[in-house]
Amino acid sequence: MSWTVGELARLAGVTVRTLHHYDRIGLVRPSERTSAGYRSYDAHDLDRLQQVLLYRELGFPLDEVATLLDDPEADPAAHLRRQHRLLRERLERTRAMVAAVEKEMEARQMGISLSPEERFEVFGDWLPEEYAAEAEERWGDSDAWAQSQRRTAAMTKEDWLRVKAEGDDVERRFAAALAAGAPADSNAAQDLAEEYRQQISRNFYDCSPEVHAGLGRMYVEDERFSAYYERIAPGLAQYVSTAVQANATRQS
Amino acid sequence: MSWTVGELARLAGVTVRTLHHYDRIGLVRPSERTSAGYRSYDAHDLDRLQQVLLYRELGFPLDEVATLLDDPEADPAAHLRRQHRLLRERLERTRAMVAAVEKEMEARQMGISLSPEERFEVFGDWLPEEYAAEAEERWGDSDAWAQSQRRTAAMTKEDWLRVKAEGDDVERRFAAALAAGAPADSNAAQDLAEEYRQQISRNFYDCSPEVHAGLGRMYVEDERFSAYYERIAPGLAQYVSTAVQANATRQS
DNA sequence: GCAACAGCCTGACGTCGCGTCAGGGTCAAG
DNA sequence: CTTGACCCTGACGCGACGTCAGGCTGTTGC
């Protein structure tokens, strides 16, 4: 079985020009040429192109891809293993970025501001061994924390006031439920948590029960968020956290 | 609070040159200059840089990032929502690529070859609405299937023979267990499944119980994989599949 | 009080991975 | 035997910076 440039390009989701380029630089060469000079790719070339595209997708420059693939030590299985590992690292990194965006959304809703270090954290070079040392340094330095200030929200004034009023309302009712002695995992508290979740979804972003549970954990684990709730009523951070997580379990 | 280029660069994990570039093209301009002409970035600029880096990470060209951020209709919350959505799409795509690599590894181990369409599937333009129509077309055309051929493995000959012998051994013992009437979820069968999983991990890639369970499902859902087992013994595809999934549950 | 050195500035050219013509040959269908 | 889809090789362009070069600034140590 063999393919022309156009066929292979369609198959692989790249342009003909890209294949010309890869031929020119010797990265993926067609194993044959027809008498008219047409490129003719076979199954083996296809294999190679697939590998190239995967490494490219993972962010490798083409010359590095070439040295990787031309390494006689590395058999196909080794490449698959490496690609597997790199993809899982990317999965982790993306998950971290999703979490960071969610944290930012939540902070914005509450009018809390995150420290600059924290906000760029997820963009770092992401060399795992560096991470431990850097995190140490970052969290040890409490100046960064002191710097954190009120956020000037940039919504339309009226929108913001409406949204804030809605939020305040739920918070007040949480505080009332706590004062009335309703357990955090009671139906009443869980209903409030669900209302809270839907409010976030409506006003900010699509907040699944799982995501909401993550936020719930943060309310007690992150001191700025817990301080926010504790200022409303003592014990409220833990109360809301428990209610939110219980509701998440109930909803799924 | 304000930052110099160098400080901001270190904070955000980019080079000074990048910030110069963003200033030149008007994407992120320092809100002030010192009397000596030094760039001075404030918290607001930092905000903007964060947004730019996130969109950049997601693959947007800088001019599009500029139009996105300068759209007066889009408030910060809208950006966060969009970024959240895009990140989750990326998460899905990465998951699909991990699954594809795992399928390829497994196919290689069994000496099955995947069709070219299948192998490039994950690289497509990834426009979700196109996807349904294209998949329809792809899977409807059974010529593609007919084209699928035996794979010429490119491991060292001896390595391959050893690995293949190991695999054959486990397969034979699975077949024997089936013939002996041991239930697929018996301890004996699950022990074989666990041995199989460790064999994959040792010879091919780090195969977690969850990953292995996914492969197990594929043994019955993908006809080429099930045909492979059925050729060894009737009922073996389902048997191995069940054992593997039961073991995955047991291990976690 | 000044040297040294890290850090800032503005050009300006280089690079990587292609996109995009231009100008021309090839080939299956009608 | 023409039409239209596909192929070829230059060659230039571009986006997003990297990398000097040549020069100013500002703090620290003696």
Coordinates of C-alpha atoms (C1' of nucleotides) in Angstrom, one line a residue:
Chain A
M1 CA 0.0 0.0 0.0
S2 CA 1.3 3.4 -0.8
W3 CA 0.1 7.0 -0.6
T4 CA 0.7 10.3 -2.5
V5 CA 1.5 13.5 -0.6
G6 CA -2.1 14.7 -0.8
E7 CA -3.5 11.4 0.5
L8 CA -1.1 11.2 3.3
A9 CA -1.7 14.9 4.2
R10 CA -5.4 14.4 4.4
L11 CA -4.9 11.2 6.4
A12 CA -2.6 12.8 8.9
G13 CA -4.4 16.1 9.1
V14 CA -1.4 18.2 7.9
T15 CA -0.8 20.2 4.7
V16 CA 1.1 19.1 1.7
R17 CA 3.5 21.9 2.3
T18 CA 4.3 20.3 5.7
L19 CA 5.2 17.0 4.1
H20 CA 7.4 18.8 1.5
H21 CA 9.1 20.5 4.4
Y22 CA 9.7 17.3 6.3
D23 CA 11.1 15.8 3.1
R24 CA 13.4 18.7 2.6
I25 CA 14.9 18.6 6.1
G26 CA 15.1 14.8 6.0
L27 CA 12.6 14.2 8.8
V28 CA 10.1 12.1 6.9
R29 CA 11.2 11.1 3.4
P30 CA 9.0 9.2 1.0
S31 CA 10.6 5.8 0.5
E32 CA 10.1 6.1 -3.3
R33 CA 9.5 8.5 -6.1
T34 CA 7.5 7.6 -9.2
S35 CA 9.1 8.1 -12.6
A36 CA 7.5 11.5 -12.8
G37 CA 9.1 12.5 -9.6
Y38 CA 5.9 12.2 -7.4
R39 CA 6.5 11.3 -3.8
S40 CA 5.3 7.8 -2.8
Y41 CA 4.9 7.0 0.9
D42 CA 4.7 3.5 2.3
A43 CA 3.4 2.1 5.6
H44 CA 6.8 2.5 7.2
D45 CA 6.9 6.2 6.3
L46 CA 3.4 6.5 7.8
D47 CA 4.7 5.1 11.0
R48 CA 7.5 7.6 11.1
L49 CA 5.1 10.5 10.4
Q50 CA 2.9 9.4 13.2
Q51 CA 5.8 9.5 15.6
V52 CA 6.9 12.8 14.4
L53 CA 3.5 14.3 14.8
L54 CA 3.2 13.0 18.3
Y55 CA 6.5 14.4 19.4
R56 CA 5.7 17.7 17.6
E57 CA 2.4 17.9 19.5
L58 CA 4.3 17.5 22.7
G59 CA 6.3 20.5 21.8
F60 CA 9.6 19.1 20.6
P61 CA 11.5 21.1 17.9
L62 CA 11.8 19.2 14.7
D63 CA 15.6 18.7 15.0
E64 CA 15.2 17.1 18.4
V65 CA 12.5 14.9 17.0
A66 CA 14.9 13.8 14.3
T67 CA 17.6 12.9 16.8
L68 CA 15.1 11.0 19.0
L69 CA 13.8 9.0 16.1
D70 CA 17.2 8.3 14.5
D71 CA 18.7 7.1 17.8
P72 CA 19.5 3.4 17.1
E73 CA 19.2 2.6 20.8
A74 CA 15.5 3.5 20.9
D75 CA 13.1 0.9 19.5
P76 CA 9.5 1.7 18.7
A77 CA 8.3 0.4 22.1
A78 CA 10.7 2.8 23.9
H79 CA 9.2 5.7 21.9
L80 CA 5.7 4.7 22.8
R81 CA 6.7 4.4 26.5
R82 CA 8.2 7.9 26.4
Q83 CA 5.3 9.4 24.6
H84 CA 3.0 7.7 27.1
R85 CA 4.9 9.3 30.0
L86 CA 5.0 12.7 28.4
L87 CA 1.3 12.6 27.7
R88 CA 0.5 11.8 31.2
E89 CA 2.7 14.6 32.4
R90 CA 0.8 16.9 30.1
L91 CA -2.5 15.6 31.5
E92 CA -1.3 16.4 35.0
R93 CA -0.2 19.9 34.0
T94 CA -3.5 20.6 32.3
R95 CA -5.4 19.4 35.3
A96 CA -3.3 21.8 37.4
M97 CA -4.2 24.6 35.1
V98 CA -7.9 23.8 35.2
A99 CA -7.7 23.9 39.0
A100 CA -5.8 27.2 38.9
V101 CA -8.5 28.8 36.8
E102 CA -11.2 27.5 39.1
K103 CA -9.4 28.9 42.1
E104 CA -9.1 32.2 40.3
M105 CA -12.8 32.2 39.5
E106 CA -13.7 31.5 43.0
A107 CA -11.4 34.1 44.4
R108 CA -12.9 36.6 42.1
Q109 CA -16.3 35.8 43.2
M110 CA -15.4 36.3 46.8
G111 CA -13.4 39.4 46.2
I112 CA -10.2 37.8 47.4
S113 CA -7.0 38.4 45.5
L114 CA -4.3 35.8 44.9
S115 CA -0.6 36.6 45.1
P116 CA 1.3 37.1 41.9
E117 CA 3.5 34.1 42.5
E118 CA 0.5 32.0 43.0
R119 CA -1.2 33.2 39.8
F120 CA 1.8 32.4 37.6
E121 CA 2.7 29.2 39.4
V122 CA 1.2 27.0 36.8
F123 CA 3.2 28.5 33.9
G124 CA 6.6 27.7 35.3
D125 CA 9.2 25.7 33.5
W126 CA 7.6 22.7 35.1
L127 CA 10.7 20.8 35.8
P128 CA 9.4 18.5 38.5
E129 CA 12.6 18.4 40.6
E130 CA 12.8 22.2 40.6
Y131 CA 9.3 22.4 41.8
A132 CA 9.8 21.1 45.3
A133 CA 12.5 23.6 46.1
E134 CA 10.7 26.5 44.5
A135 CA 7.5 25.8 46.3
E136 CA 9.3 25.7 49.6
E137 CA 10.8 29.1 48.9
R138 CA 7.5 30.5 47.7
W139 CA 5.3 29.4 50.6
G140 CA 8.0 30.1 53.2
D141 CA 8.1 33.8 52.2
S142 CA 5.1 35.3 53.8
D143 CA 5.7 38.8 52.3
A144 CA 4.0 37.4 49.3
W145 CA 1.0 36.7 51.4
A146 CA 1.0 40.2 53.0
Q147 CA 1.0 41.7 49.6
S148 CA -2.3 40.1 48.7
Q149 CA -5.0 42.8 48.5
R150 CA -8.6 43.3 47.7
R151 CA -9.4 42.7 44.1
T152 CA -11.0 45.5 42.1
A153 CA -13.6 43.6 40.1
A154 CA -14.0 44.7 36.6
M155 CA -17.6 43.6 35.9
T156 CA -20.3 46.1 35.1
K157 CA -21.1 47.8 38.3
E158 CA -24.7 46.7 38.4
D159 CA -23.9 43.1 37.4
W160 CA -21.4 42.9 40.1
L161 CA -23.7 44.3 42.7
R162 CA -26.5 41.8 41.7
V163 CA -24.1 38.9 41.8
K164 CA -22.6 40.0 45.0
A165 CA -26.1 40.3 46.6
E166 CA -27.0 36.8 45.5
G167 CA -23.8 35.5 47.0
D168 CA -24.3 37.4 50.2
D169 CA -27.8 36.0 50.5
V170 CA -26.6 32.4 50.3
E171 CA -23.9 33.1 52.8
R172 CA -26.3 34.7 55.2
R173 CA -28.6 31.7 54.9
F174 CA -25.7 29.3 55.5
A175 CA -24.8 31.3 58.6
A176 CA -28.5 31.2 59.8
A177 CA -28.6 27.4 59.3
L178 CA -25.4 27.0 61.3
A179 CA -26.8 29.2 64.1
A180 CA -30.1 27.2 64.0
G181 CA -28.1 24.0 64.7
A182 CA -28.9 22.3 61.4
P183 CA -26.1 19.7 60.7
A184 CA -23.8 20.5 57.8
D185 CA -24.9 17.3 56.1
S186 CA -28.6 17.9 56.6
N187 CA -30.8 18.2 53.6
A188 CA -31.4 21.9 54.3
A189 CA -27.6 22.6 54.3
Q190 CA -27.1 20.5 51.2
D191 CA -29.9 22.3 49.4
L192 CA -28.2 25.6 50.2
A193 CA -24.9 24.1 48.8
E194 CA -26.7 23.1 45.6
E195 CA -28.2 26.6 45.3
Y196 CA -24.7 28.0 45.7
R197 CA -23.3 25.7 43.0
Q198 CA -26.0 26.7 40.6
Q199 CA -25.3 30.3 41.4
I200 CA -21.7 29.9 40.5
S201 CA -22.7 28.1 37.3
R202 CA -25.1 30.8 36.3
N203 CA -22.9 33.8 37.1
F204 CA -19.4 32.6 36.6
Y205 CA -18.7 29.2 35.1
D206 CA -20.0 25.8 34.6
C207 CA -19.4 24.3 38.0
S208 CA -19.9 20.5 38.2
P209 CA -20.5 18.8 41.6
E210 CA -17.0 17.5 41.5
V211 CA -15.5 20.9 40.9
H212 CA -17.6 22.3 43.6
A213 CA -16.4 19.6 46.0
G214 CA -12.8 20.7 45.2
L215 CA -13.7 24.3 46.1
G216 CA -15.3 23.0 49.3
R217 CA -12.0 21.4 50.3
M218 CA -10.2 24.6 49.6
Y219 CA -12.5 26.5 52.0
V220 CA -10.8 24.8 54.9
E221 CA -7.4 24.1 53.4
D222 CA -6.6 27.6 52.2
E223 CA -6.4 30.1 55.0
R224 CA -7.5 33.1 53.0
F225 CA -10.7 31.4 52.0
S226 CA -11.4 30.0 55.4
A227 CA -10.7 33.5 57.0
Y228 CA -13.3 34.9 54.6
Y229 CA -16.0 32.6 56.0
E230 CA -14.8 32.8 59.6
R231 CA -15.2 36.5 59.5
I232 CA -18.9 36.0 58.8
A233 CA -19.4 33.5 61.5
P234 CA -17.1 31.2 63.5
G235 CA -17.2 27.6 62.2
L236 CA -18.8 28.7 58.9
A237 CA -15.8 27.7 56.7
Q238 CA -15.9 24.1 57.9
Y239 CA -19.7 24.1 57.8
V240 CA -19.9 25.3 54.2
S241 CA -17.1 23.0 53.2
T242 CA -18.9 19.9 54.6
A243 CA -22.2 20.9 53.1
V244 CA -20.7 21.4 49.7
Q245 CA -18.9 18.1 49.7
A246 CA -21.9 16.2 51.0
N247 CA -24.1 17.8 48.3
A248 CA -21.5 16.8 45.6
T249 CA -21.7 13.2 46.8
R250 CA -25.5 13.4 46.8
Q251 CA -25.6 14.9 43.3
S252 CA -23.5 12.2 41.7
Chain B
M1 CA 3.3 47.4 44.0
S2 CA 5.2 47.5 40.7
W3 CA 7.7 45.3 38.9
T4 CA 10.6 45.8 36.5
V5 CA 10.8 43.7 33.3
G6 CA 13.3 41.3 34.8
E7 CA 11.2 40.8 37.9
L8 CA 8.0 40.2 36.0
A9 CA 9.8 37.9 33.6
R10 CA 11.1 35.7 36.4
L11 CA 7.6 35.8 38.0
A12 CA 5.8 34.8 34.9
G13 CA 8.4 32.3 33.6
V14 CA 9.1 34.2 30.3
T15 CA 12.1 36.0 29.0
V16 CA 12.7 39.8 29.1
R17 CA 12.7 39.7 25.3
T18 CA 9.2 38.3 25.3
L19 CA 8.0 41.3 27.4
H20 CA 9.8 43.7 25.1
H21 CA 8.0 42.0 22.2
Y22 CA 4.6 42.2 23.9
D23 CA 5.2 45.9 24.6
R24 CA 6.3 46.6 21.0
I25 CA 3.2 44.9 19.5
G26 CA 0.9 46.6 22.1
L27 CA -0.2 43.3 23.7
V28 CA 1.0 44.0 27.3
R29 CA 2.3 47.5 27.8
P30 CA 3.8 48.6 31.1
S31 CA 1.5 51.2 32.7
E32 CA 4.4 53.5 33.4
R33 CA 8.0 54.3 32.5
T34 CA 10.5 55.6 35.0
S35 CA 12.4 58.9 34.2
A36 CA 15.2 56.7 32.9
G37 CA 12.9 54.9 30.5
Y38 CA 12.6 51.7 32.5
R39 CA 9.4 49.7 32.1
S40 CA 7.3 49.6 35.2
Y41 CA 4.5 47.1 35.4
D42 CA 1.6 47.3 38.0
A43 CA -0.9 44.7 39.2
H44 CA -3.2 45.4 36.3
D45 CA -0.5 44.7 33.8
L46 CA 0.2 41.5 35.6
D47 CA -3.4 40.5 35.3
R48 CA -3.2 41.1 31.6
L49 CA 0.0 39.1 31.2
Q50 CA -1.5 36.2 32.9
Q51 CA -4.5 36.2 30.5
V52 CA -2.2 36.5 27.5
L53 CA 0.0 33.5 28.7
L54 CA -3.0 31.3 29.2
Y55 CA -4.4 32.0 25.8
R56 CA -1.0 31.6 24.3
E57 CA -0.6 28.3 26.0
L58 CA -3.9 27.3 24.5
G59 CA -2.5 27.9 21.1
F60 CA -4.0 31.3 20.1
P61 CA -1.8 33.5 17.9
L62 CA -1.0 36.8 19.6
D63 CA -3.1 39.0 17.4
E64 CA -6.2 36.9 18.2
V65 CA -5.3 37.1 21.9
A66 CA -5.2 40.9 21.5
T67 CA -8.7 41.0 19.9
L68 CA -10.0 38.7 22.6
L69 CA -8.7 40.8 25.5
D70 CA -9.6 44.1 23.9
D71 CA -13.2 43.1 23.3
P72 CA -15.2 45.5 25.5
E73 CA -18.0 42.9 25.6
A74 CA -15.9 40.4 27.4
D75 CA -15.4 40.9 31.1
P76 CA -12.8 39.0 33.1
A77 CA -15.3 36.4 34.2
A78 CA -16.1 35.6 30.6
H79 CA -12.4 35.1 29.9
L80 CA -12.1 32.7 32.8
R81 CA -15.1 30.8 31.6
R82 CA -13.8 30.5 28.1
Q83 CA -10.3 29.4 29.4
H84 CA -12.0 26.9 31.6
R85 CA -13.9 25.4 28.7
L86 CA -10.8 25.4 26.5
L87 CA -8.7 23.7 29.1
R88 CA -11.3 21.0 29.6
E89 CA -11.4 20.4 25.9
R90 CA -7.6 20.0 26.0
L91 CA -7.9 17.6 28.9
E92 CA -10.3 15.5 26.9
R93 CA -8.0 15.5 23.9
T94 CA -5.0 14.6 25.9
R95 CA -6.9 11.7 27.4
A96 CA -7.8 10.5 23.9
M97 CA -4.2 10.7 22.9
V98 CA -3.1 8.7 26.0
A99 CA -5.7 6.1 25.1
A100 CA -4.5 6.0 21.5
V101 CA -0.9 5.4 22.6
E102 CA -2.0 2.7 24.9
K103 CA -4.0 1.0 22.1
E104 CA -1.0 1.2 19.9
M105 CA 1.2 -0.4 22.5
E106 CA -1.2 -3.2 23.1
A107 CA -1.6 -3.8 19.4
R108 CA 2.1 -3.9 19.0
Q109 CA 2.4 -6.4 21.7
M110 CA -0.1 -8.7 20.1
G111 CA 1.2 -8.2 16.6
I112 CA -2.0 -6.7 15.5
S113 CA -1.9 -3.7 13.2
L114 CA -4.2 -0.7 13.3
S115 CA -5.5 1.0 10.2
P116 CA -3.8 4.2 9.1
E117 CA -7.0 6.2 9.6
E118 CA -7.2 4.9 13.1
R119 CA -3.6 5.8 13.9
F120 CA -4.0 9.4 12.8
E121 CA -7.5 9.8 14.2
V122 CA -6.3 11.6 17.3
F123 CA -4.4 14.3 15.3
G124 CA -7.5 15.5 13.4
D125 CA -8.5 19.2 13.3
W126 CA -10.6 18.3 16.4
L127 CA -13.5 20.4 15.5
P128 CA -16.1 18.6 17.6
E129 CA -19.0 19.1 15.1
E130 CA -17.0 17.8 12.2
Y131 CA -16.0 14.8 14.2
A132 CA -19.4 13.0 14.1
A133 CA -19.7 13.2 10.4
E134 CA -16.1 12.2 9.7
A135 CA -16.3 9.3 12.1
E136 CA -19.4 8.1 10.3
E137 CA -17.6 8.3 7.0
R138 CA -14.5 6.6 8.3
W139 CA -16.1 3.7 10.0
G140 CA -18.6 3.1 7.2
D141 CA -15.8 2.6 4.7
S142 CA -14.7 -1.0 5.3
D143 CA -11.9 -0.8 2.7
A144 CA -9.9 0.9 5.4
W145 CA -10.3 -2.2 7.5
A146 CA -9.4 -4.5 4.7
Q147 CA -6.2 -2.5 4.3
S148 CA -5.1 -3.3 7.8
Q149 CA -2.1 -5.7 7.7
R150 CA 0.3 -7.5 10.0
R151 CA 2.8 -5.3 11.7
T152 CA 6.5 -5.8 11.2
A153 CA 7.8 -5.3 14.7
A154 CA 11.0 -3.4 14.9
M155 CA 12.3 -4.6 18.3
T156 CA 15.6 -6.5 18.5
K157 CA 14.8 -9.9 17.3
E158 CA 15.8 -11.7 20.5
D159 CA 14.0 -9.2 22.7
W160 CA 10.9 -9.6 20.7
L161 CA 11.1 -13.4 20.8
R162 CA 11.5 -13.3 24.6
V163 CA 8.6 -10.9 25.1
K164 CA 6.4 -12.8 22.7
A165 CA 7.2 -16.1 24.5
E166 CA 6.3 -14.5 27.9
G167 CA 3.0 -13.3 26.4
D168 CA 2.3 -16.7 24.8
D169 CA 2.9 -18.3 28.1
V170 CA 0.3 -16.2 29.9
E171 CA -2.2 -16.7 27.1
R172 CA -1.7 -20.5 27.3
R173 CA -2.3 -20.4 31.0
F174 CA -5.4 -18.3 30.6
A175 CA -6.7 -20.8 28.0
A176 CA -5.9 -23.7 30.4
A177 CA -7.7 -22.0 33.3
L178 CA -10.7 -21.5 31.0
A179 CA -10.7 -25.1 30.0
A180 CA -10.3 -26.2 33.6
G181 CA -13.6 -24.4 34.4
A182 CA -12.1 -21.8 36.8
P183 CA -14.4 -18.8 36.8
A184 CA -13.1 -15.6 35.2
D185 CA -13.3 -13.8 38.5
S186 CA -11.6 -16.6 40.5
N187 CA -8.4 -15.8 42.3
A188 CA -6.5 -18.0 39.9
A189 CA -7.7 -16.1 36.9
Q190 CA -7.2 -12.7 38.6
D191 CA -3.6 -13.7 39.5
L192 CA -3.0 -14.4 35.9
A193 CA -4.4 -11.1 34.9
E194 CA -2.1 -9.4 37.4
E195 CA 0.9 -11.2 36.0
Y196 CA -0.2 -10.1 32.6
R197 CA -0.4 -6.5 33.8
Q198 CA 3.1 -6.6 35.3
Q199 CA 4.4 -8.2 32.1
I200 CA 3.1 -5.2 30.1
S201 CA 4.6 -2.8 32.6
R202 CA 7.9 -4.5 32.5
N203 CA 8.2 -5.0 28.7
F204 CA 6.2 -2.1 27.3
Y205 CA 4.9 0.7 29.5
D206 CA 3.8 1.5 33.0
C207 CA 0.3 -0.1 33.0
S208 CA -1.8 0.9 36.0
P209 CA -4.8 -1.3 37.0
E210 CA -7.1 1.3 35.6
V211 CA -5.3 1.4 32.2
H212 CA -5.4 -2.4 32.2
A213 CA -9.1 -2.4 32.8
G214 CA -9.5 -0.1 29.8
L215 CA -7.5 -2.6 27.7
G216 CA -9.7 -5.4 29.1
R217 CA -12.9 -3.7 27.9
M218 CA -11.3 -3.3 24.5
Y219 CA -10.7 -7.1 24.2
V220 CA -14.4 -7.6 23.8
E221 CA -15.4 -4.3 22.2
D222 CA -12.8 -4.2 19.4
E223 CA -13.3 -7.1 17.0
R224 CA -9.7 -7.4 16.0
F225 CA -8.6 -7.9 19.6
S226 CA -11.4 -10.3 20.4
A227 CA -10.7 -12.2 17.2
Y228 CA -7.1 -12.6 18.4
Y229 CA -8.2 -14.3 21.6
E230 CA -11.0 -16.3 20.0
R231 CA -8.5 -17.8 17.7
I232 CA -6.7 -19.3 20.7
A233 CA -9.8 -20.6 22.4
P234 CA -13.5 -19.8 22.0
G235 CA -14.7 -17.7 24.8
L236 CA -11.2 -16.5 25.8
A237 CA -11.7 -12.9 24.8
Q238 CA -14.6 -12.5 27.3
Y239 CA -12.7 -14.6 29.9
V240 CA -9.5 -12.5 29.8
S241 CA -11.5 -9.3 29.7
T242 CA -13.5 -10.2 32.8
A243 CA -10.4 -11.4 34.7
V244 CA -8.5 -8.3 33.9
Q245 CA -11.3 -6.0 35.0
A246 CA -11.9 -8.0 38.1
N247 CA -8.2 -7.8 39.0
A248 CA -8.2 -4.1 38.4
T249 CA -11.0 -3.7 40.9
R250 CA -9.2 -5.9 43.4
Q251 CA -5.9 -4.0 43.0
S252 CA -7.4 -0.6 43.7
Chain C
dG1 C1' 33.5 59.3 45.3
dC2 C1' 34.1 56.2 42.0
dA3 C1' 34.7 51.5 40.1
dA4 C1' 32.5 47.4 39.2
dC5 C1' 28.7 44.8 37.9
dA6 C1' 24.0 43.6 37.4
dG7 C1' 20.2 45.2 35.0
dC8 C1' 17.8 48.3 31.8
dC9 C1' 17.4 50.4 27.0
dT10 C1' 16.9 50.3 21.7
dG11 C1' 18.0 48.6 17.2
dA12 C1' 18.8 44.9 14.0
dC13 C1' 19.5 40.6 12.3
dG14 C1' 18.7 35.3 12.7
dT15 C1' 15.8 31.2 13.3
dC16 C1' 12.0 27.8 13.1
dG17 C1' 8.1 25.9 11.0
dC18 C1' 5.8 26.4 8.0
dG19 C1' 2.0 29.6 4.5
dT20 C1' 1.6 31.3 0.1
dC21 C1' 2.3 32.4 -4.5
dA22 C1' 4.5 31.6 -9.2
dG23 C1' 5.5 28.9 -13.1
dG24 C1' 5.2 24.6 -14.9
dG25 C1' 4.6 19.2 -15.6
dT26 C1' 1.2 14.8 -15.0
dC27 C1' -2.7 12.0 -15.4
dA28 C1' -7.5 10.0 -15.4
dA29 C1' -12.1 11.3 -17.2
dG30 C1' -15.1 12.6 -20.6
Chain D
dC1 C1' -7.4 16.0 -26.7
dT2 C1' -8.9 19.2 -23.5
dT3 C1' -10.2 20.0 -18.8
dG4 C1' -9.4 19.9 -14.0
dA5 C1' -7.4 17.9 -10.1
dC6 C1' -3.1 16.9 -8.4
dC7 C1' 2.0 17.0 -8.4
dC8 C1' 6.7 19.4 -8.7
dT9 C1' 10.4 23.0 -7.4
dG10 C1' 11.9 27.5 -6.1
dA11 C1' 11.4 31.6 -3.5
dC12 C1' 9.6 35.0 -0.6
dG13 C1' 6.8 36.0 3.8
dC14 C1' 5.6 35.7 8.6
dG15 C1' 4.9 35.0 13.6
dA16 C1' 7.1 34.8 17.9
dC17 C1' 10.6 35.4 19.7
dG18 C1' 16.5 34.4 20.3
dT19 C1' 20.6 36.6 20.2
dC20 C1' 24.1 39.9 19.8
dA21 C1' 25.8 44.9 19.8
dG22 C1' 26.4 49.3 21.7
dG23 C1' 25.2 52.1 25.3
dC24 C1' 22.7 54.1 29.7
dT25 C1' 21.3 53.3 35.0
dG26 C1' 21.7 52.3 39.7
dT27 C1' 23.3 49.9 43.7
dT28 C1' 27.0 48.0 46.4
dG29 C1' 31.8 47.9 48.3
dC30 C1' 35.9 49.9 49.1

